[in-house]
CSV table of N, CA and C in Angstrom, one decimal:
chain,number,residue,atom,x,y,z
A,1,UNK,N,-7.2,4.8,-17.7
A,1,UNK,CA,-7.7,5.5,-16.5
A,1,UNK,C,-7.4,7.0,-16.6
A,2,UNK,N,-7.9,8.0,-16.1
A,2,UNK,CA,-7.8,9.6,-16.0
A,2,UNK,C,-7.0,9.8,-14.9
A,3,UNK,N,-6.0,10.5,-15.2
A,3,UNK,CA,-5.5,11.3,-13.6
A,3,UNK,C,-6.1,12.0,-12.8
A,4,UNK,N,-6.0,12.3,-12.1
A,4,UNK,CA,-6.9,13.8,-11.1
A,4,UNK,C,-6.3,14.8,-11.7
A,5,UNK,N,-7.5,15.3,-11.6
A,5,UNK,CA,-7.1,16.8,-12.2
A,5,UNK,C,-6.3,17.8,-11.3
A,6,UNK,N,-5.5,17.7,-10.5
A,6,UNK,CA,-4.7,18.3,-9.6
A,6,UNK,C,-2.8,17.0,-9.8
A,7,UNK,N,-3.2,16.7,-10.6
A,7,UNK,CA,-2.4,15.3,-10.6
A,7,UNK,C,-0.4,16.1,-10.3
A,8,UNK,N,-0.7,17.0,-11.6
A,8,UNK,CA,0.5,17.7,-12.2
A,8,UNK,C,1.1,19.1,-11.1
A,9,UNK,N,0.4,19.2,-9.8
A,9,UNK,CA,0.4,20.2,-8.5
A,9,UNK,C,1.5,19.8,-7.9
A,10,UNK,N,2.0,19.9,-6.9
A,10,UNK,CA,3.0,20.4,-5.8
A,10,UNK,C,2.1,19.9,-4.8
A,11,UNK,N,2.3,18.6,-4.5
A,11,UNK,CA,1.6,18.1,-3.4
A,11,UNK,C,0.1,17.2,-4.1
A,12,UNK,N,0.3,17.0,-4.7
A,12,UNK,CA,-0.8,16.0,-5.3
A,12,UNK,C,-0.4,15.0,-6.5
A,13,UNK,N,1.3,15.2,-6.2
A,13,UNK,CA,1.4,13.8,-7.2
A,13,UNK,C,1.5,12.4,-6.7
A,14,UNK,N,1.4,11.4,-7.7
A,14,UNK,CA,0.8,10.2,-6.8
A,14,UNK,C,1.8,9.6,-5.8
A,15,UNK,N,3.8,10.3,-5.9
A,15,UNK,CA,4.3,10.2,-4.7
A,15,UNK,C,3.6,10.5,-3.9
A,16,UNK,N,3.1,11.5,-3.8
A,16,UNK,CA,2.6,12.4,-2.5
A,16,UNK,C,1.3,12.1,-2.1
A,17,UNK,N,0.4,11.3,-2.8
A,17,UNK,CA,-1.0,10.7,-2.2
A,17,UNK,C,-0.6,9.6,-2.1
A,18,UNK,N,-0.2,9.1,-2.1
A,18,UNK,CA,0.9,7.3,-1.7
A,18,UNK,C,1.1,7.9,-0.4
A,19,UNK,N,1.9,8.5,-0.3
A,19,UNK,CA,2.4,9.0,1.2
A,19,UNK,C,0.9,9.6,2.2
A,20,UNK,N,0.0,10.5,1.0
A,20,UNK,CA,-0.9,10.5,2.6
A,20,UNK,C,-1.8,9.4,2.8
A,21,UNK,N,-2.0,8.3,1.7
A,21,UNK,CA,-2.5,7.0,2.0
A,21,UNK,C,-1.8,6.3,3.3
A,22,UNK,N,-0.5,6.7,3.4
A,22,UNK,CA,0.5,5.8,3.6
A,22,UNK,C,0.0,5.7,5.3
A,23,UNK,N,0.3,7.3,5.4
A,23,UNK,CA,0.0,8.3,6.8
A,23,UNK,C,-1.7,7.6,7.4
A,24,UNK,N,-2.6,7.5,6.7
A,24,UNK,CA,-3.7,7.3,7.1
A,24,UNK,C,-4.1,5.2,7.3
A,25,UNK,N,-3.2,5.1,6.6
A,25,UNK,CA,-3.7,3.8,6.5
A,25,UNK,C,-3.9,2.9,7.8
A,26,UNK,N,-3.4,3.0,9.1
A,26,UNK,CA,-3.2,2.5,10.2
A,26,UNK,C,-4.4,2.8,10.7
A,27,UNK,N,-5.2,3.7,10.9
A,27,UNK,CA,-6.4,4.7,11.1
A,27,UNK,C,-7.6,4.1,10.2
A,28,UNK,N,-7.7,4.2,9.1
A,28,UNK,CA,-8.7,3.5,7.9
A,28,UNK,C,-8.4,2.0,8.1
A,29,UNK,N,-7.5,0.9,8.0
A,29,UNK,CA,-7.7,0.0,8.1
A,29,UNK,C,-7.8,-0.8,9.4
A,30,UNK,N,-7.2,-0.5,10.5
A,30,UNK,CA,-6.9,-1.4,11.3
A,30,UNK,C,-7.5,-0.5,12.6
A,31,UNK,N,-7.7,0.5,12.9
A,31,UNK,CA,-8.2,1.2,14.3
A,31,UNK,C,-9.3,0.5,14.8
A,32,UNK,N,-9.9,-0.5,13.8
A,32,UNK,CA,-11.2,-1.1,14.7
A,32,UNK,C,-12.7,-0.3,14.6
A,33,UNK,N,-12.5,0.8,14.8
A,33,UNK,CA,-13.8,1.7,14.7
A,33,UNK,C,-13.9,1.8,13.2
A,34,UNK,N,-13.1,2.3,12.6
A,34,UNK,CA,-13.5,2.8,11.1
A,34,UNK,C,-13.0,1.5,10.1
A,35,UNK,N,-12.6,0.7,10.8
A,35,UNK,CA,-12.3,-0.4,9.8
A,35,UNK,C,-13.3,-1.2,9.2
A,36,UNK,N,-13.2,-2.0,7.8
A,36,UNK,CA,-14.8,-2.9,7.2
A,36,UNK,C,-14.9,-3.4,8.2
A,37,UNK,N,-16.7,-3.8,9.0
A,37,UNK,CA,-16.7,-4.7,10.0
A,37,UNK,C,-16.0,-4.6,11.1
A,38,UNK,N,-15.8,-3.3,11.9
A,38,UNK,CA,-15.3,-2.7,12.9
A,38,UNK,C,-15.3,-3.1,13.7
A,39,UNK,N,-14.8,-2.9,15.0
A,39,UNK,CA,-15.0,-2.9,16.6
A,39,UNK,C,-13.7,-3.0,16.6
A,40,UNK,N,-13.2,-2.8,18.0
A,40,UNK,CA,-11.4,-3.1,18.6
A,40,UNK,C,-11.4,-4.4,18.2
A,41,UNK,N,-10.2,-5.0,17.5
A,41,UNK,CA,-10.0,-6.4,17.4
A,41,UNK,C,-10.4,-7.1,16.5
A,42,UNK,N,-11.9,-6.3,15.6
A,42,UNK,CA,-12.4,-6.9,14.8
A,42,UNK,C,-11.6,-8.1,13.2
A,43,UNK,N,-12.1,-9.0,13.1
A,43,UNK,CA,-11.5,-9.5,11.7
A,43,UNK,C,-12.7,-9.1,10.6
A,44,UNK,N,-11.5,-8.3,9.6
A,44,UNK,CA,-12.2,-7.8,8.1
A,44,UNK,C,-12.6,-9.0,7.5
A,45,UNK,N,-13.8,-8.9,6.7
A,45,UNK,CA,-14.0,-9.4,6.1
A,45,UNK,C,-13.5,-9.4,4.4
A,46,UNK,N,-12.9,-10.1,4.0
A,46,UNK,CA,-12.3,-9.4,2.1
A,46,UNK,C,-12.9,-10.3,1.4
A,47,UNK,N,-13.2,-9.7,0.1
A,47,UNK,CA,-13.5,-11.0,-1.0
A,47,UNK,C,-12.2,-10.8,-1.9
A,48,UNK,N,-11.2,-12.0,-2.0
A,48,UNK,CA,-10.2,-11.5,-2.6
A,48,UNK,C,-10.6,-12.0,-4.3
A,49,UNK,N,-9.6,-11.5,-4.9
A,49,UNK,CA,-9.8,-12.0,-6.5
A,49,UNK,C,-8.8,-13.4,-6.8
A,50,UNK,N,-9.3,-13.9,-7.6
A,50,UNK,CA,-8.4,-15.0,-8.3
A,50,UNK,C,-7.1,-14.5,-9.0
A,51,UNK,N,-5.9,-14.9,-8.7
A,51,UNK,CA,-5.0,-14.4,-9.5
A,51,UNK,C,-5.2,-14.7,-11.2
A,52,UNK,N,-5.4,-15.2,-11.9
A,52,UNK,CA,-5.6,-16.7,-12.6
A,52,UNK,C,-6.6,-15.7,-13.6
A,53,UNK,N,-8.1,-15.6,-13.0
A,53,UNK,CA,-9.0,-15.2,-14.0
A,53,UNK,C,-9.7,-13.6,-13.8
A,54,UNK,N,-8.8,-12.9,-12.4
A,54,UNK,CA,-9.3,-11.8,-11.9
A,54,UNK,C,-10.8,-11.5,-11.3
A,55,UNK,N,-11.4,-13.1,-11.1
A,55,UNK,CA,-12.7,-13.1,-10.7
A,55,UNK,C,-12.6,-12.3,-9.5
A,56,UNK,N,-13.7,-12.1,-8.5
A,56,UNK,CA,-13.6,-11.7,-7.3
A,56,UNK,C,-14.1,-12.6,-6.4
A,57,UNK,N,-14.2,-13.5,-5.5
A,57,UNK,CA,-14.7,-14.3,-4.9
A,57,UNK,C,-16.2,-14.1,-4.2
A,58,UNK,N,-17.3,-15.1,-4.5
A,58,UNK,CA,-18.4,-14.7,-3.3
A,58,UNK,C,-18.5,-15.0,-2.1
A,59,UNK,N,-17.2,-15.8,-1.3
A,59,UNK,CA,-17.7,-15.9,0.2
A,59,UNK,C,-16.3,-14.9,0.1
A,60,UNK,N,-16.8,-14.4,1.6
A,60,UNK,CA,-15.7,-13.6,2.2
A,60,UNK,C,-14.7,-14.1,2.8
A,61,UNK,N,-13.1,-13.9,2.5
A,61,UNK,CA,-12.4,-14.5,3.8
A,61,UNK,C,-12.1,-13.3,4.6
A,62,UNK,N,-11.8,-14.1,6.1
A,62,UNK,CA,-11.6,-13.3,6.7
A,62,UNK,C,-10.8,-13.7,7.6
A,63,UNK,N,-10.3,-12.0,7.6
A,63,UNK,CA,-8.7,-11.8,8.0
A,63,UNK,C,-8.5,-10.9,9.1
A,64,UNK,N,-7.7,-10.9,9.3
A,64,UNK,CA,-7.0,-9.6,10.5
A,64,UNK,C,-6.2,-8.5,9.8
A,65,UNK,N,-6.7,-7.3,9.3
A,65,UNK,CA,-6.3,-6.6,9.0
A,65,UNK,C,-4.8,-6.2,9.0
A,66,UNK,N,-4.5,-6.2,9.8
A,66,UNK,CA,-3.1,-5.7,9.9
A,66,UNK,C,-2.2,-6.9,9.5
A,67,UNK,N,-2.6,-7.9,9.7
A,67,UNK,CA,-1.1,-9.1,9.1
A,67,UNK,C,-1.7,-9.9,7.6
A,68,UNK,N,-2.7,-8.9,6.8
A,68,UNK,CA,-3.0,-9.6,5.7
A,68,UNK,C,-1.5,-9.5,4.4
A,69,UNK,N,-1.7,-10.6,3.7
A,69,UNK,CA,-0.9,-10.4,2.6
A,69,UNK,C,-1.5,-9.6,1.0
A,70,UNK,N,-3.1,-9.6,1.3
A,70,UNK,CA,-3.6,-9.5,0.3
A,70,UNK,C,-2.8,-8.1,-0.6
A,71,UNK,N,-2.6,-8.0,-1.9
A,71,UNK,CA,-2.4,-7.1,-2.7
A,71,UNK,C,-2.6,-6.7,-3.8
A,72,UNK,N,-4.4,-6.5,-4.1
A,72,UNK,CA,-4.9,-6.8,-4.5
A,72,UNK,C,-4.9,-5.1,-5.2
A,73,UNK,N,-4.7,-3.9,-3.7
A,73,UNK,CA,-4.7,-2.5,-4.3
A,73,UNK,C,-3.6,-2.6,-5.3
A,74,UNK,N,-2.3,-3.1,-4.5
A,74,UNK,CA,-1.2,-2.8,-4.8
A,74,UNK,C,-1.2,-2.9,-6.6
A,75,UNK,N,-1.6,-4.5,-7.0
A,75,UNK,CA,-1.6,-5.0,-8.0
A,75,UNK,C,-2.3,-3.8,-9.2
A,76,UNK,N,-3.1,-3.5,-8.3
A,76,UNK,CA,-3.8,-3.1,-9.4
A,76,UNK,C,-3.6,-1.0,-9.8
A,77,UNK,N,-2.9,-0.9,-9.1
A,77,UNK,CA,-2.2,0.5,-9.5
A,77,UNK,C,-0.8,0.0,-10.7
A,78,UNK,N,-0.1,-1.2,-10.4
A,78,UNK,CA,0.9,-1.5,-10.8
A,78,UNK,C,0.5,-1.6,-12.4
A,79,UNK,N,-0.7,-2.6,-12.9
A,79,UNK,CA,-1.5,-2.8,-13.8
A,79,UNK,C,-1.6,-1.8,-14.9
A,80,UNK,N,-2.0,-0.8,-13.9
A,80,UNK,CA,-2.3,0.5,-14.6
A,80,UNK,C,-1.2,1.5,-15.4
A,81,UNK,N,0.1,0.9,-14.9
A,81,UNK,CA,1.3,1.3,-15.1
A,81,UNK,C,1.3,3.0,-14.3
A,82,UNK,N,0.4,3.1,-13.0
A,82,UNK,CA,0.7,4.6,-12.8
A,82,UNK,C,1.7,4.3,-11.3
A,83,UNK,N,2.9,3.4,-10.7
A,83,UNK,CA,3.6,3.3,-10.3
A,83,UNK,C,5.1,4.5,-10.3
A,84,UNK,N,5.4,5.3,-9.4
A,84,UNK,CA,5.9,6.2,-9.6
A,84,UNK,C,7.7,5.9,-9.9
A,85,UNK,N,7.9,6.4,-10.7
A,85,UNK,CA,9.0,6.5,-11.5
A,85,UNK,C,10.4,7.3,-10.9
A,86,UNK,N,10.9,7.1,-10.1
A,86,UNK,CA,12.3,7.9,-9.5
A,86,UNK,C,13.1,8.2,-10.4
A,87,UNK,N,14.1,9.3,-10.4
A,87,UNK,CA,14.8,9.8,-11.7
A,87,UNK,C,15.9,9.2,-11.6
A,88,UNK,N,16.4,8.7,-9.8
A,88,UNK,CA,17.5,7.9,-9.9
A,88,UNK,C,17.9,7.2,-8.5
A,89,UNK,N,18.4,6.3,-8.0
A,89,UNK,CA,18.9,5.3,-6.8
A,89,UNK,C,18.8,6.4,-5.8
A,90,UNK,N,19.3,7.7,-5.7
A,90,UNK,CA,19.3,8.8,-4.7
A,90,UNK,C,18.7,9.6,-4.5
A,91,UNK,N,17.7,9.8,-5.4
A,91,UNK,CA,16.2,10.0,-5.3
A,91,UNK,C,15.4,9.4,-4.3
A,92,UNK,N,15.3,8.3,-5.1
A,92,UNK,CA,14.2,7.0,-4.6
A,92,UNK,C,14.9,6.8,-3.2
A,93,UNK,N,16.2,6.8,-2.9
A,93,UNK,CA,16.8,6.3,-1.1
A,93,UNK,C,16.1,7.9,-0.4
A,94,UNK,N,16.6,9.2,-0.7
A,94,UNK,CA,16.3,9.9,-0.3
A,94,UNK,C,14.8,10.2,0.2
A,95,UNK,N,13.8,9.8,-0.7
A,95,UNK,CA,12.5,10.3,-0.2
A,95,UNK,C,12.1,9.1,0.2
A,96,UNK,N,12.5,8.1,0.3
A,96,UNK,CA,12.1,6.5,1.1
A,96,UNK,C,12.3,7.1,2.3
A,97,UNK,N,13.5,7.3,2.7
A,97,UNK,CA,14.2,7.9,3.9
A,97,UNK,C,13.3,8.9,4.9
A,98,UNK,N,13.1,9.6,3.9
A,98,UNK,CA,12.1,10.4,4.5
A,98,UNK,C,10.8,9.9,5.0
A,99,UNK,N,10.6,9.6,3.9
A,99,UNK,CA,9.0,8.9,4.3
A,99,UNK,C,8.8,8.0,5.4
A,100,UNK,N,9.8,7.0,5.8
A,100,UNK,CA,9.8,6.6,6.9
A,100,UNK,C,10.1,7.2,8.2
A,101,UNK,N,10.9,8.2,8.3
A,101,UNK,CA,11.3,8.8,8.9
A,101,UNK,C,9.8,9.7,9.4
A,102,UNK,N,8.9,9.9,8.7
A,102,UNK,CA,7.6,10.8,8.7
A,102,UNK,C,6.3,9.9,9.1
A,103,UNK,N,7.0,8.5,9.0
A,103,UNK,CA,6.1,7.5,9.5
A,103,UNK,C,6.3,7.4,11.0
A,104,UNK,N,7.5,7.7,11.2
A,104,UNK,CA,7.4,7.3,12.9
A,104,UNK,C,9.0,6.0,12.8
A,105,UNK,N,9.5,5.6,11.9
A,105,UNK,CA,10.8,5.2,12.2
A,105,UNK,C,12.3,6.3,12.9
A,106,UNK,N,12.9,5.0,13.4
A,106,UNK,CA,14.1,6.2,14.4
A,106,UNK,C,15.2,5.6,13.2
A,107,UNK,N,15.3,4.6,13.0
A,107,UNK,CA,16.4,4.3,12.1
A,107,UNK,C,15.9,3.8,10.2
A,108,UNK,N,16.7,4.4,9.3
A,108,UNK,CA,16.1,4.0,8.0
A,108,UNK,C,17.9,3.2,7.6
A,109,UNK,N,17.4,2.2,6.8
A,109,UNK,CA,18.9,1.8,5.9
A,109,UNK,C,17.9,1.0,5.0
A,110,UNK,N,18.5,0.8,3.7
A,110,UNK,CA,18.4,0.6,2.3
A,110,UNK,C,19.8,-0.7,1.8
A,111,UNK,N,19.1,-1.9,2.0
A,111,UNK,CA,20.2,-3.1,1.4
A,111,UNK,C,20.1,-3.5,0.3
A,112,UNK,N,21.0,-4.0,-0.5
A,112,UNK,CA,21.0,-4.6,-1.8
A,112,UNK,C,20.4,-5.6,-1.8
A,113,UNK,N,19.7,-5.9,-2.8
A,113,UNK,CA,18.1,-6.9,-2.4
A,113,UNK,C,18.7,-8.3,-3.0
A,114,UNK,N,18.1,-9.6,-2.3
A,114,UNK,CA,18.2,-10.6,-2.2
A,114,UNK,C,17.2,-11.4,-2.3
A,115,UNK,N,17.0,-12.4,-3.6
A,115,UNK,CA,15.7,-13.3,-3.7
A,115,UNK,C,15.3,-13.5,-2.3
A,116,UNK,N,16.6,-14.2,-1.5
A,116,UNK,CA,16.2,-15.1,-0.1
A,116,UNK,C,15.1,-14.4,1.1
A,117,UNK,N,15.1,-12.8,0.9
A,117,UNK,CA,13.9,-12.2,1.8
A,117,UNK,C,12.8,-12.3,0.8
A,118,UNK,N,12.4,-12.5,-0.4
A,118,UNK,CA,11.2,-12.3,-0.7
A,118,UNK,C,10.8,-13.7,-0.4
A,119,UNK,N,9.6,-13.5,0.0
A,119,UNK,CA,8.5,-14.6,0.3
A,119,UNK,C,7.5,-15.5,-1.0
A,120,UNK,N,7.7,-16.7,-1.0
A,120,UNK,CA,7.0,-17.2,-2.7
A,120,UNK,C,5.5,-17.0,-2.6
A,121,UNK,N,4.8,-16.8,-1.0
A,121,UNK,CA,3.4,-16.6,-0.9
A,121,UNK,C,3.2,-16.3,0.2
């Protein structure tokens, strides 16, 4: 895949479009007006992919935006290997910190990670 040609700027690296994805996303996905299949309240319609064969499905499911698990974007930046790279633990806490803090959190903390919170599906 190509980078953007702004890729290597001060404000356009893909930390920094992650974050204004980040900023926008509540707005583009879930406001109801601008969301796929819109209206207040509406349920999105997705066609998700097969993990398995990466097909894409032809009926739509359909979901409620805001409590989907689907990660389907996620996966597929990961894929690409363009996942952003921290130089070190105090880096990565530092601009986490931030970022939430720019999201609208009053309190940020960072714990030592445990199978037992991740979810198997």
């Amino acid at each position: 895949a190509l980078e953007p040609l702004r890729s290597k700027e001060p404000g356009w690296t893909s930390l920094e479009q992650s974050l204004m994805v980040a900023g926008w996303s509540v707005e583009v996905e879930f406001s109801g007006y601008t969301a796929n299949g819109g209206g207040p309240g509406s349920i999105i319609p997705l066609y998700p992919r097969d993990p398995l064969t990466n097909e894409t499905a032809n009926d739509p499911v359909m979901v409620s935006g805001l409590y989907t698990w689907d990660n389907i974007d996620v996966e597929g930046v990961r894929q690409q290997g363009k996942q952003w790279k921290f130089e070190s633990k105090e880096e990565a806490s530092k601009i986490l910190k931030k970022a939430t803090r720019l999201m609208g959190a009053d309190l940020v903390g960072i714990a030592p990670y445990d199978d037992r919170w991740t979810y198997a599906s």
